[in-house]
Coordinates of C-alpha atoms in Angstrom, one line a residue:
M19 CA -6.4 -16.7 -1.2
R20 CA -9.4 -18.9 -0.5
E21 CA -7.5 -21.8 -1.9
V22 CA -4.5 -20.9 0.2
D23 CA -6.6 -20.8 3.4
R24 CA -8.3 -24.1 2.5
L25 CA -4.9 -25.9 1.9
S26 CA -3.4 -24.3 5.0
T27 CA -6.0 -26.2 7.0
E28 CA -6.2 -29.4 4.8
R29 CA -2.5 -29.9 4.1
Y30 CA -0.8 -28.2 7.0
S31 CA -3.5 -28.7 9.7
I32 CA -3.7 -25.0 10.5
P33 CA -7.3 -24.4 11.7
G34 CA -9.3 -21.7 10.1
L35 CA -10.0 -20.3 13.5
Q36 CA -6.2 -20.0 14.1
L37 CA -5.8 -18.1 10.9
M38 CA -8.6 -15.7 12.0
E39 CA -6.9 -15.2 15.3
N40 CA -3.6 -14.5 13.7
A41 CA -5.3 -12.0 11.4
G42 CA -6.9 -10.2 14.3
A43 CA -3.5 -10.1 16.2
G44 CA -1.8 -8.7 13.1
V45 CA -4.3 -5.8 12.9
V46 CA -4.0 -5.0 16.6
D47 CA -0.2 -5.1 16.4
Y48 CA -0.3 -2.6 13.5
L49 CA -2.7 -0.3 15.4
E50 CA -0.4 -0.3 18.5
Q51 CA 2.7 0.2 16.5
N52 CA 1.5 3.0 14.2
L53 CA -1.2 4.9 16.1
A54 CA -0.6 6.7 19.3
N55 CA -2.3 5.7 22.6
V56 CA -4.6 3.2 21.1
D57 CA -5.8 2.1 24.5
R58 CA -7.2 5.6 25.1
Q59 CA -8.8 6.0 21.6
A60 CA -12.5 5.6 20.9
I61 CA -12.5 2.6 18.6
V62 CA -15.5 1.3 16.6
I63 CA -15.4 -1.9 14.7
V64 CA -18.1 -2.3 12.0
C65 CA -18.7 -6.0 11.5
G66 CA -20.6 -8.0 8.9
K67 CA -21.9 -11.5 9.2
G68 CA -19.1 -13.3 7.3
N69 CA -15.5 -14.1 8.0
N70 CA -14.5 -10.5 7.6
G71 CA -16.7 -9.7 10.5
G72 CA -15.2 -12.7 12.4
D73 CA -11.8 -11.0 11.9
G74 CA -13.4 -7.9 13.4
F75 CA -14.6 -9.6 16.5
A76 CA -11.2 -11.1 17.0
I77 CA -9.7 -7.6 16.7
A78 CA -12.2 -6.3 19.2
R79 CA -11.5 -9.0 21.8
L80 CA -7.7 -8.6 21.5
L81 CA -7.9 -4.9 21.7
R82 CA -10.0 -5.2 24.9
A83 CA -7.4 -7.7 26.3
R84 CA -4.7 -5.0 25.7
G85 CA -6.5 -2.3 27.6
A86 CA -8.6 -0.6 24.9
S87 CA -12.4 -0.2 25.1
P88 CA -13.7 -0.9 21.5
V89 CA -17.3 -1.1 20.5
A90 CA -18.3 -3.7 17.9
I91 CA -21.3 -3.0 15.7
L92 CA -22.8 -6.2 14.1
C93 CA -24.7 -5.3 10.9
A94 CA -26.7 -8.5 11.0
G95 CA -28.5 -10.6 13.6
P96 CA -26.2 -12.8 15.8
E97 CA -28.0 -15.9 14.5
E98 CA -26.7 -15.1 11.0
V99 CA -23.0 -15.3 12.1
R100 CA -21.8 -18.8 11.7
G101 CA -18.7 -21.0 11.6
D102 CA -15.4 -19.4 12.7
A103 CA -17.0 -16.0 12.7
G104 CA -19.7 -17.1 15.0
V105 CA -17.1 -18.6 17.4
N106 CA -15.3 -15.2 17.5
L107 CA -18.5 -13.3 18.1
D108 CA -19.3 -15.6 21.0
R109 CA -15.8 -15.2 22.4
Y110 CA -16.1 -11.5 22.3
R111 CA -19.5 -11.4 24.0
R112 CA -18.3 -13.8 26.7
A113 CA -15.3 -11.6 27.3
G114 CA -17.7 -8.8 28.2
G115 CA -17.1 -6.7 25.0
D116 CA -19.4 -3.9 24.1
I117 CA -21.6 -4.7 21.1
A118 CA -24.4 -3.0 19.2
F119 CA -26.7 -4.8 16.8
A120 CA -27.9 -3.2 13.6
R121 CA -30.2 -5.7 11.9
T122 CA -32.1 -3.1 9.9
P123 CA -31.5 0.5 8.6
S124 CA -33.5 1.8 11.6
D125 CA -31.2 -0.1 14.0
W126 CA -28.2 1.4 12.3
Q127 CA -29.5 4.9 12.9
D128 CA -29.3 4.2 16.6
A129 CA -26.0 2.2 16.5
K130 CA -24.1 4.8 14.5
K131 CA -24.0 7.2 17.5
F132 CA -20.9 5.2 18.4
L133 CA -19.4 6.0 15.0
A134 CA -19.9 9.7 15.6
R135 CA -17.5 9.6 18.5
A136 CA -14.9 7.3 17.0
D137 CA -11.2 8.2 16.7
I138 CA -10.5 4.9 14.9
V139 CA -13.0 3.1 12.6
V140 CA -12.2 -0.5 11.7
D141 CA -14.0 -1.7 8.6
A142 CA -14.8 -5.4 8.9
L143 CA -18.1 -5.2 7.1
L144 CA -17.6 -7.0 3.7
G145 CA -14.5 -9.0 2.7
T146 CA -13.0 -10.5 -0.4
G147 CA -16.1 -12.6 -1.1
L148 CA -18.1 -9.7 -2.5
R149 CA -19.6 -10.7 -5.8
G150 CA -22.4 -8.3 -6.6
P151 CA -23.6 -4.8 -5.8
V152 CA -23.5 -3.7 -2.1
E153 CA -27.0 -3.9 -0.6
A154 CA -28.6 -0.4 -0.4
W155 CA -28.6 -0.2 3.4
L156 CA -25.1 -1.5 3.7
G157 CA -24.1 1.2 1.2
G158 CA -25.5 3.7 3.6
I159 CA -23.3 2.3 6.4
I160 CA -20.3 2.7 4.1
G161 CA -21.3 6.3 3.4
D162 CA -21.4 7.0 7.1
I163 CA -18.0 5.5 7.6
N164 CA -16.5 7.6 4.8
A165 CA -18.1 10.7 6.3
R166 CA -15.8 10.3 9.3
R167 CA -12.6 10.1 7.2
D168 CA -11.5 13.6 8.0
V169 CA -11.7 13.2 11.8
A170 CA -11.1 9.4 12.3
H171 CA -8.5 7.0 11.1
I172 CA -10.2 4.4 8.9
V173 CA -8.6 0.9 8.8
A174 CA -10.0 -1.7 6.4
V175 CA -9.6 -5.4 7.3
D176 CA -8.3 -7.4 4.4
I177 CA -10.0 -5.2 1.8
P178 CA -12.1 -2.0 1.9
S179 CA -15.8 -3.0 1.9
G180 CA -17.3 -2.6 -1.5
I181 CA -14.3 -3.5 -3.6
F182 CA -14.1 -6.6 -5.8
A183 CA -10.9 -8.3 -4.8
D184 CA -10.2 -10.0 -8.1
V185 CA -10.6 -7.2 -10.6
G186 CA -10.3 -3.9 -8.7
E187 CA -13.8 -2.7 -9.7
V188 CA -15.8 -0.3 -7.6
T189 CA -19.4 -0.4 -8.9
G190 CA -21.1 1.2 -5.9
P191 CA -20.3 2.5 -2.4
A192 CA -16.8 1.5 -1.1
V193 CA -15.0 2.4 2.1
D194 CA -12.3 5.0 1.5
A195 CA -9.6 3.7 3.9
H196 CA -6.5 5.4 5.2
V197 CA -4.8 2.0 5.5
T198 CA -5.8 -1.5 4.4
I199 CA -4.3 -4.5 6.3
T200 CA -4.5 -7.6 4.2
F201 CA -3.4 -11.1 5.0
T202 CA -0.7 -13.3 3.5
A203 CA -0.5 -11.6 0.1
P204 CA -2.2 -8.7 -1.7
K205 CA -5.2 -9.2 -3.8
I206 CA -4.8 -8.0 -7.4
G207 CA -7.9 -5.8 -7.1
Q208 CA -6.2 -3.8 -4.4
L209 CA -3.5 -2.7 -6.8
L210 CA -5.7 -1.8 -9.8
Y211 CA -7.5 1.5 -10.5
P212 CA -10.1 2.5 -9.3
A213 CA -10.0 0.3 -6.3
S214 CA -6.4 1.3 -5.5
E215 CA -7.6 4.8 -4.7
K216 CA -9.8 3.4 -1.9
V217 CA -7.1 1.1 -0.3
G218 CA -4.8 3.8 1.2
R219 CA -1.6 2.4 2.5
L220 CA -1.5 -1.4 1.9
V221 CA 0.0 -3.5 4.6
V222 CA 0.5 -7.2 4.2
V223 CA 0.4 -9.3 7.4
P224 CA 1.5 -13.0 7.5
I225 CA -1.1 -15.1 9.4
G226 CA 0.6 -18.5 9.2
S227 CA -0.2 -19.8 5.7
P228 CA 3.0 -21.2 4.2
R229 CA 4.6 -19.0 1.5
A230 CA 4.9 -22.1 -0.8
L231 CA 1.1 -22.2 -1.0
V232 CA 0.9 -18.7 -2.3
E233 CA 3.4 -19.6 -5.1
E234 CA 1.5 -22.8 -5.8
C235 CA -2.0 -21.2 -6.0
S236 CA -1.2 -18.0 -7.9
D237 CA -0.4 -17.7 -11.7
S238 CA -0.2 -13.9 -11.6
K239 CA 2.7 -12.0 -13.1
V240 CA 2.2 -9.3 -10.5
R241 CA 4.2 -9.6 -7.3
W242 CA 4.4 -7.7 -4.1
I243 CA 7.9 -6.5 -3.1
E244 CA 8.9 -7.9 0.3
P245 CA 12.4 -8.9 1.3
A246 CA 12.2 -12.5 0.1
E247 CA 11.7 -11.1 -3.5
M248 CA 15.3 -9.8 -3.5
S249 CA 17.0 -12.7 -1.6
A250 CA 19.0 -13.5 -4.7
V251 CA 21.0 -10.3 -4.2
D252 CA 24.0 -11.3 -2.1
L253 CA 24.9 -8.5 0.3
Q254 CA 27.8 -10.5 1.9
R255 CA 31.3 -9.0 1.4
R256 CA 34.5 -11.0 1.4
S257 CA 37.1 -10.1 3.9
D258 CA 39.6 -9.5 1.2
A259 CA 37.3 -7.3 -1.0
N260 CA 38.4 -4.0 -2.5
K261 CA 36.6 -1.0 -4.0
G262 CA 36.9 -2.5 -7.5
D263 CA 34.7 -5.4 -6.5
F264 CA 31.7 -3.2 -6.0
G265 CA 31.5 -1.4 -9.3
H266 CA 32.1 2.1 -10.6
A267 CA 29.0 4.2 -11.3
L268 CA 29.0 7.2 -13.6
L269 CA 26.3 9.8 -12.9
V270 CA 25.7 12.5 -15.5
A271 CA 23.7 15.2 -13.7
G272 CA 23.3 18.8 -12.8
S273 CA 23.5 22.2 -14.4
V274 CA 23.9 25.8 -13.1
G275 CA 21.2 26.2 -10.5
K276 CA 20.5 22.4 -10.2
T277 CA 23.8 21.2 -8.7
G278 CA 21.8 19.6 -5.8
A279 CA 20.5 16.9 -8.1
A280 CA 24.1 15.8 -8.9
I281 CA 25.2 16.0 -5.3
M282 CA 22.3 14.0 -4.0
G283 CA 22.6 11.4 -6.7
G284 CA 26.3 10.8 -6.1
W285 CA 25.9 10.8 -2.3
A286 CA 23.0 8.3 -2.6
A287 CA 25.1 6.0 -4.8
L288 CA 27.8 5.9 -2.3
R289 CA 25.5 5.2 0.6
A290 CA 24.0 2.4 -1.5
G291 CA 27.4 0.7 -1.3
V292 CA 29.0 1.2 -4.7
G293 CA 32.8 1.1 -4.8
L294 CA 33.4 4.3 -6.9
V295 CA 31.3 7.2 -8.1
T296 CA 32.1 9.7 -10.8
V297 CA 29.8 12.6 -11.3
A298 CA 30.0 14.2 -14.8
T299 CA 28.5 17.7 -14.7
P300 CA 28.8 20.9 -16.8
Q301 CA 32.1 22.8 -16.3
P302 CA 30.5 25.8 -14.4
S303 CA 28.9 23.4 -11.9
L304 CA 31.9 21.2 -11.2
S305 CA 33.4 23.1 -8.3
I306 CA 30.1 23.2 -6.4
V307 CA 29.5 19.5 -6.9
A308 CA 33.1 18.5 -6.0
G309 CA 33.0 20.6 -2.9
Q310 CA 30.0 19.0 -1.3
T311 CA 30.8 15.3 -1.2
P312 CA 34.6 14.6 -1.0
E313 CA 34.2 10.9 -1.6
I314 CA 33.0 11.3 -5.2
M315 CA 35.1 12.0 -8.3
T316 CA 34.1 14.6 -10.8
E317 CA 34.5 15.2 -14.5
P318 CA 33.7 18.5 -16.4
L319 CA 31.6 18.4 -19.5
A320 CA 31.3 21.1 -22.1
A321 CA 28.6 23.6 -21.3
T322 CA 26.0 25.7 -23.1
E323 CA 25.7 29.4 -22.3
A324 CA 22.9 28.5 -20.0
G325 CA 25.2 26.3 -17.9
T326 CA 23.8 23.0 -19.0
I327 CA 25.6 20.1 -20.8
G328 CA 26.5 21.1 -24.4
A329 CA 26.4 19.0 -27.5
K330 CA 30.2 19.3 -27.7
A331 CA 30.5 17.0 -24.7
I332 CA 29.8 14.0 -27.0
E333 CA 32.4 15.0 -29.6
N334 CA 35.8 13.5 -30.2
N335 CA 35.0 10.4 -28.2
Q336 CA 35.4 12.4 -25.0
F337 CA 32.3 11.0 -23.4
A338 CA 32.9 7.5 -24.8
G339 CA 36.2 7.5 -22.9
L340 CA 34.5 8.6 -19.8
V341 CA 31.9 5.8 -19.9
R342 CA 34.5 3.1 -20.7
G343 CA 35.0 0.8 -17.7
K344 CA 32.0 2.0 -15.8
A345 CA 29.5 -0.7 -14.5
V346 CA 26.5 1.6 -14.8
L347 CA 25.7 5.0 -16.4
A348 CA 22.9 7.1 -14.7
I349 CA 21.8 10.1 -16.7
G350 CA 19.1 12.7 -16.1
P351 CA 18.9 14.5 -12.7
G352 CA 19.0 18.2 -13.0
L353 CA 20.0 18.4 -16.7
T354 CA 17.1 20.7 -17.7
T355 CA 15.2 20.5 -21.0
N356 CA 17.7 22.7 -22.9
A357 CA 17.5 21.6 -26.6
E358 CA 21.2 21.2 -26.9
T359 CA 21.4 19.2 -23.7
Q360 CA 18.6 16.9 -24.9
Q361 CA 20.5 16.3 -28.1
F362 CA 23.5 15.2 -26.0
V363 CA 21.2 12.8 -24.0
R364 CA 19.8 11.2 -27.1
A365 CA 23.3 10.8 -28.6
V366 CA 24.5 9.1 -25.5
I367 CA 21.6 6.6 -25.4
R368 CA 22.0 6.0 -29.1
E369 CA 25.7 5.2 -28.9
T370 CA 26.4 3.6 -25.5
S371 CA 26.2 -0.1 -24.7
T372 CA 26.8 0.4 -21.0
A373 CA 24.0 -0.6 -18.6
T374 CA 22.0 2.6 -18.0
V375 CA 19.6 4.3 -15.7
L376 CA 17.6 7.1 -17.5
D377 CA 15.7 9.5 -15.3
A378 CA 14.1 12.9 -15.1
D379 CA 15.2 15.3 -17.9
G380 CA 17.0 12.4 -19.5
L381 CA 13.6 10.9 -20.1
N382 CA 12.2 14.2 -21.2
A383 CA 14.7 14.3 -24.0
F384 CA 12.7 11.5 -25.6
A385 CA 9.2 13.1 -25.3
D386 CA 9.0 13.5 -29.1
H387 CA 11.6 10.8 -29.9
R388 CA 10.2 7.6 -28.4
A389 CA 11.4 5.6 -31.4
E390 CA 14.9 6.6 -30.6
L391 CA 14.6 5.3 -27.1
A392 CA 13.1 2.1 -28.3
A393 CA 16.2 1.7 -30.5
H394 CA 18.7 2.1 -27.7
K395 CA 21.9 -0.1 -27.6
C396 CA 22.3 -0.3 -23.8
D397 CA 23.1 -3.8 -22.5
S398 CA 20.4 -3.2 -19.9
L399 CA 18.2 -0.1 -19.4
V400 CA 16.1 1.2 -16.5
I401 CA 13.8 4.2 -17.0
T402 CA 12.3 5.8 -14.0
P403 CA 9.4 8.1 -15.0
H404 CA 6.9 9.7 -12.7
P405 CA 3.4 9.8 -14.2
G406 CA 3.9 13.2 -15.9
E407 CA 7.2 12.1 -17.5
M408 CA 5.6 8.8 -18.7
A409 CA 2.7 10.8 -20.1
R410 CA 5.1 13.0 -22.1
L411 CA 7.1 10.0 -23.2
I412 CA 4.1 8.0 -24.7
G413 CA 1.8 10.9 -25.6
S414 CA -0.8 10.4 -22.9
S415 CA -1.9 12.3 -19.7
A416 CA -0.9 11.9 -16.1
A417 CA -4.5 11.0 -15.2
E418 CA -4.6 8.2 -17.8
I419 CA -1.3 6.9 -16.6
Q420 CA -2.6 6.8 -13.0
Q421 CA -5.7 4.9 -14.1
R422 CA -3.6 2.2 -15.8
R423 CA -0.4 2.1 -13.9
I424 CA 0.4 -1.6 -14.2
P425 CA -0.6 -2.1 -17.9
V426 CA 1.1 1.2 -18.9
A427 CA 4.4 0.0 -17.2
Q428 CA 4.1 -3.4 -18.9
E429 CA 3.5 -1.8 -22.3
A430 CA 6.4 0.6 -21.9
A431 CA 8.8 -2.1 -20.7
A432 CA 8.0 -4.1 -23.9
E433 CA 8.2 -1.1 -26.2
F434 CA 11.5 0.3 -24.9
R435 CA 13.1 -3.1 -24.0
A436 CA 13.7 -1.7 -20.5
T437 CA 12.9 -2.2 -16.9
V438 CA 10.3 0.5 -16.1
V439 CA 10.1 2.0 -12.6
L440 CA 6.8 4.0 -12.7
K441 CA 7.2 6.1 -9.6
G442 CA 4.4 7.1 -7.2
H443 CA 2.3 5.6 -4.5
E444 CA 3.1 1.8 -4.7
T445 CA 5.8 2.3 -7.4
V446 CA 5.4 -0.2 -10.2
I447 CA 8.4 -2.1 -11.7
A448 CA 7.8 -3.8 -15.0
A449 CA 10.3 -6.1 -16.9
P450 CA 10.2 -6.5 -20.7
D451 CA 8.8 -10.1 -20.3
G452 CA 5.6 -8.7 -18.6
S453 CA 6.6 -9.5 -15.0
V454 CA 5.6 -6.8 -12.5
W455 CA 6.5 -5.9 -9.0
V456 CA 4.6 -3.4 -6.8
N457 CA 6.6 -1.7 -4.1
S458 CA 5.5 -1.9 -0.5
T459 CA 7.5 0.9 1.0
G460 CA 7.3 4.7 0.9
N461 CA 5.0 7.4 2.2
P462 CA 3.5 10.8 1.1
G463 CA 6.3 12.7 2.8
M464 CA 8.6 11.6 -0.1
A465 CA 6.6 13.7 -2.5
K466 CA 9.3 16.3 -2.5
G467 CA 11.9 17.7 -4.9
G468 CA 15.1 15.6 -4.9
T469 CA 13.7 12.2 -3.8
G470 CA 13.8 11.0 -7.4
D471 CA 17.5 12.1 -7.7
V472 CA 18.2 9.9 -4.6
L473 CA 16.5 7.0 -6.2
T474 CA 18.6 7.4 -9.4
G475 CA 21.7 7.4 -7.3
M476 CA 20.6 4.3 -5.3
L477 CA 19.8 2.5 -8.5
A478 CA 23.2 3.3 -10.0
G479 CA 24.9 2.2 -6.8
I480 CA 23.1 -1.1 -6.4
L481 CA 23.1 -2.0 -10.1
A482 CA 26.8 -1.3 -10.3
Q483 CA 27.3 -3.8 -7.5
H484 CA 24.8 -6.5 -8.3
G485 CA 23.1 -5.8 -11.7
R486 CA 25.2 -8.2 -13.7
K487 CA 24.1 -11.1 -11.6
D488 CA 20.4 -10.2 -11.2
W489 CA 19.2 -7.1 -12.8
T490 CA 15.5 -7.0 -11.9
S491 CA 16.1 -8.1 -8.3
S492 CA 18.6 -5.3 -8.0
V493 CA 16.2 -2.8 -9.3
C494 CA 13.6 -4.0 -6.9
L495 CA 16.0 -3.8 -4.0
A496 CA 16.9 -0.2 -4.8
V497 CA 13.3 0.9 -5.0
Y498 CA 12.4 -1.0 -1.8
L499 CA 15.3 0.4 0.2
H500 CA 14.6 3.9 -1.1
G501 CA 11.0 3.7 0.2
L502 CA 12.1 2.0 3.4
A503 CA 14.6 4.8 4.0
G504 CA 11.8 7.3 3.6
D505 CA 9.6 5.4 6.0
L506 CA 12.3 5.2 8.6
A507 CA 13.1 8.9 8.3
A508 CA 9.5 9.8 8.5
R509 CA 9.1 7.7 11.6
E510 CA 11.8 9.8 13.2
I511 CA 11.0 13.3 12.0
G512 CA 7.5 13.1 10.4
E513 CA 6.2 13.1 6.9
I514 CA 5.6 16.8 6.5
P515 CA 9.2 18.0 7.2
L516 CA 10.8 15.1 5.3
M517 CA 13.5 16.1 2.8
A518 CA 15.4 14.1 0.2
T519 CA 18.7 14.3 2.1
D520 CA 16.9 12.7 5.1
L521 CA 16.4 9.7 2.9
I522 CA 20.1 9.5 2.2
R523 CA 20.9 9.7 5.9
A524 CA 18.5 6.8 6.5
I525 CA 19.9 4.4 3.9
P526 CA 22.2 2.7 6.5
Q527 CA 19.2 2.1 8.7
A528 CA 17.2 0.8 5.7
Y529 CA 19.9 -1.7 4.9
S530 CA 20.0 -2.9 8.6
H531 CA 16.2 -3.1 8.7
Y532 CA 16.1 -5.0 5.4
I533 CA 18.8 -7.5 6.4
A534 CA 17.0 -8.2 9.7
E535 CA 13.7 -8.7 7.9
L536 CA 15.3 -11.1 5.5
A537 CA 16.9 -13.1 8.3
H538 CA 13.6 -13.2 10.1
G539 CA 11.8 -14.5 7.0
R540 CA 14.4 -17.3 6.6
A541 CA 14.2 -18.3 10.3

């Protein structure tokens, strides 16, 4: 990113001061759009002497211009602030902005009285240039910022102070942010454990650096999902199109007591735009599934006494005939871990060549049979574990998975010859060649039963339409739209009351929002 900034100035004549101004404006825009009544909130901006502090002074001045009354605390002497940061300090002071100076630990004890009253704390203390341990007294400042976390909204500028941007290490005190607003592109350290636990929600703000520079200067296999990443997926529809042009998805899901998983999966696939959906479910569940979504077709499968799919469902080529002609098979939601049902799942994955999405109890069927999963015959395979399911699949623990999300996803993608969607905060998508995408949408309100079933349906629907042309971009699009639907629904009703069906209802809005973002990026 330092090279991107340098070349933005050298090659494209974008002054560093303008990049800093754009960064400040991006943070202020975020605050106004996502926090209520910012102009009436008590805002404290903790600034260091470097460019991160310069961003902080730009934020303070722009907030003041928009009617807020922030207080900036400079944790250095004004004579130590040089270059573009010094210019922004001077601009803020000339604009009449309130500022406190904390040159020493004793100065900080006086200045932190402002922190004690803050509703919003902006961390602009240490930026991406951190190379060694945080100085002891600056560590104390970080501790005081974190002590306000339960009562104030903590926003980190570019990166939480104390994190090493290139490697994700946290060797001492680090700000524990609710949200981190970074510029142009994420830094790899923000996505790796343990730093990722300090970042909170990661928001990427463009500040004017050409995208081509990011591509030129980075050799990372890890990419951040934004609309441009999926631009290869053509959403245009010909005027003479028919339902057969948009694929037929087969969803194998549900059991007695878990018909909701099948219903939501089928509904989500339709909302994702697929031409036809068939839901195959145990015979005792069929009438319930069929009665909820009239647009889906249903097929009965032989059932166990417990009302789950029985092993007989695979006999006499019955299931093979059902899969024939389908663009995508999705299997897993609501199946249960019944031993006979799991035998059925393993037989399907062993014998089918159809492109497949394997989720939930479909994955659990391979907990002690990982070699069978690695030997699958599917033309293309997506597996969608949450950390617990991944842990059962590879013989690990959920805590260990969370600590190594990116490398675990890469290793699993190579072992299982599959595209891995490791669900959770900033869902990780890994392709067998080692390429990784980290999702930028979604919120904690989506941590509810059923949202995974919705994702399975969306994957099936989008892959049935576009998977043959660009498999990984289609997977990324489904994951992105799923999170975006959750964000749009949460914006309307809040995170706490959010339900899986709210996501499905928001899919049309998510498509509209995505298409508008894509058009804006191309403009």
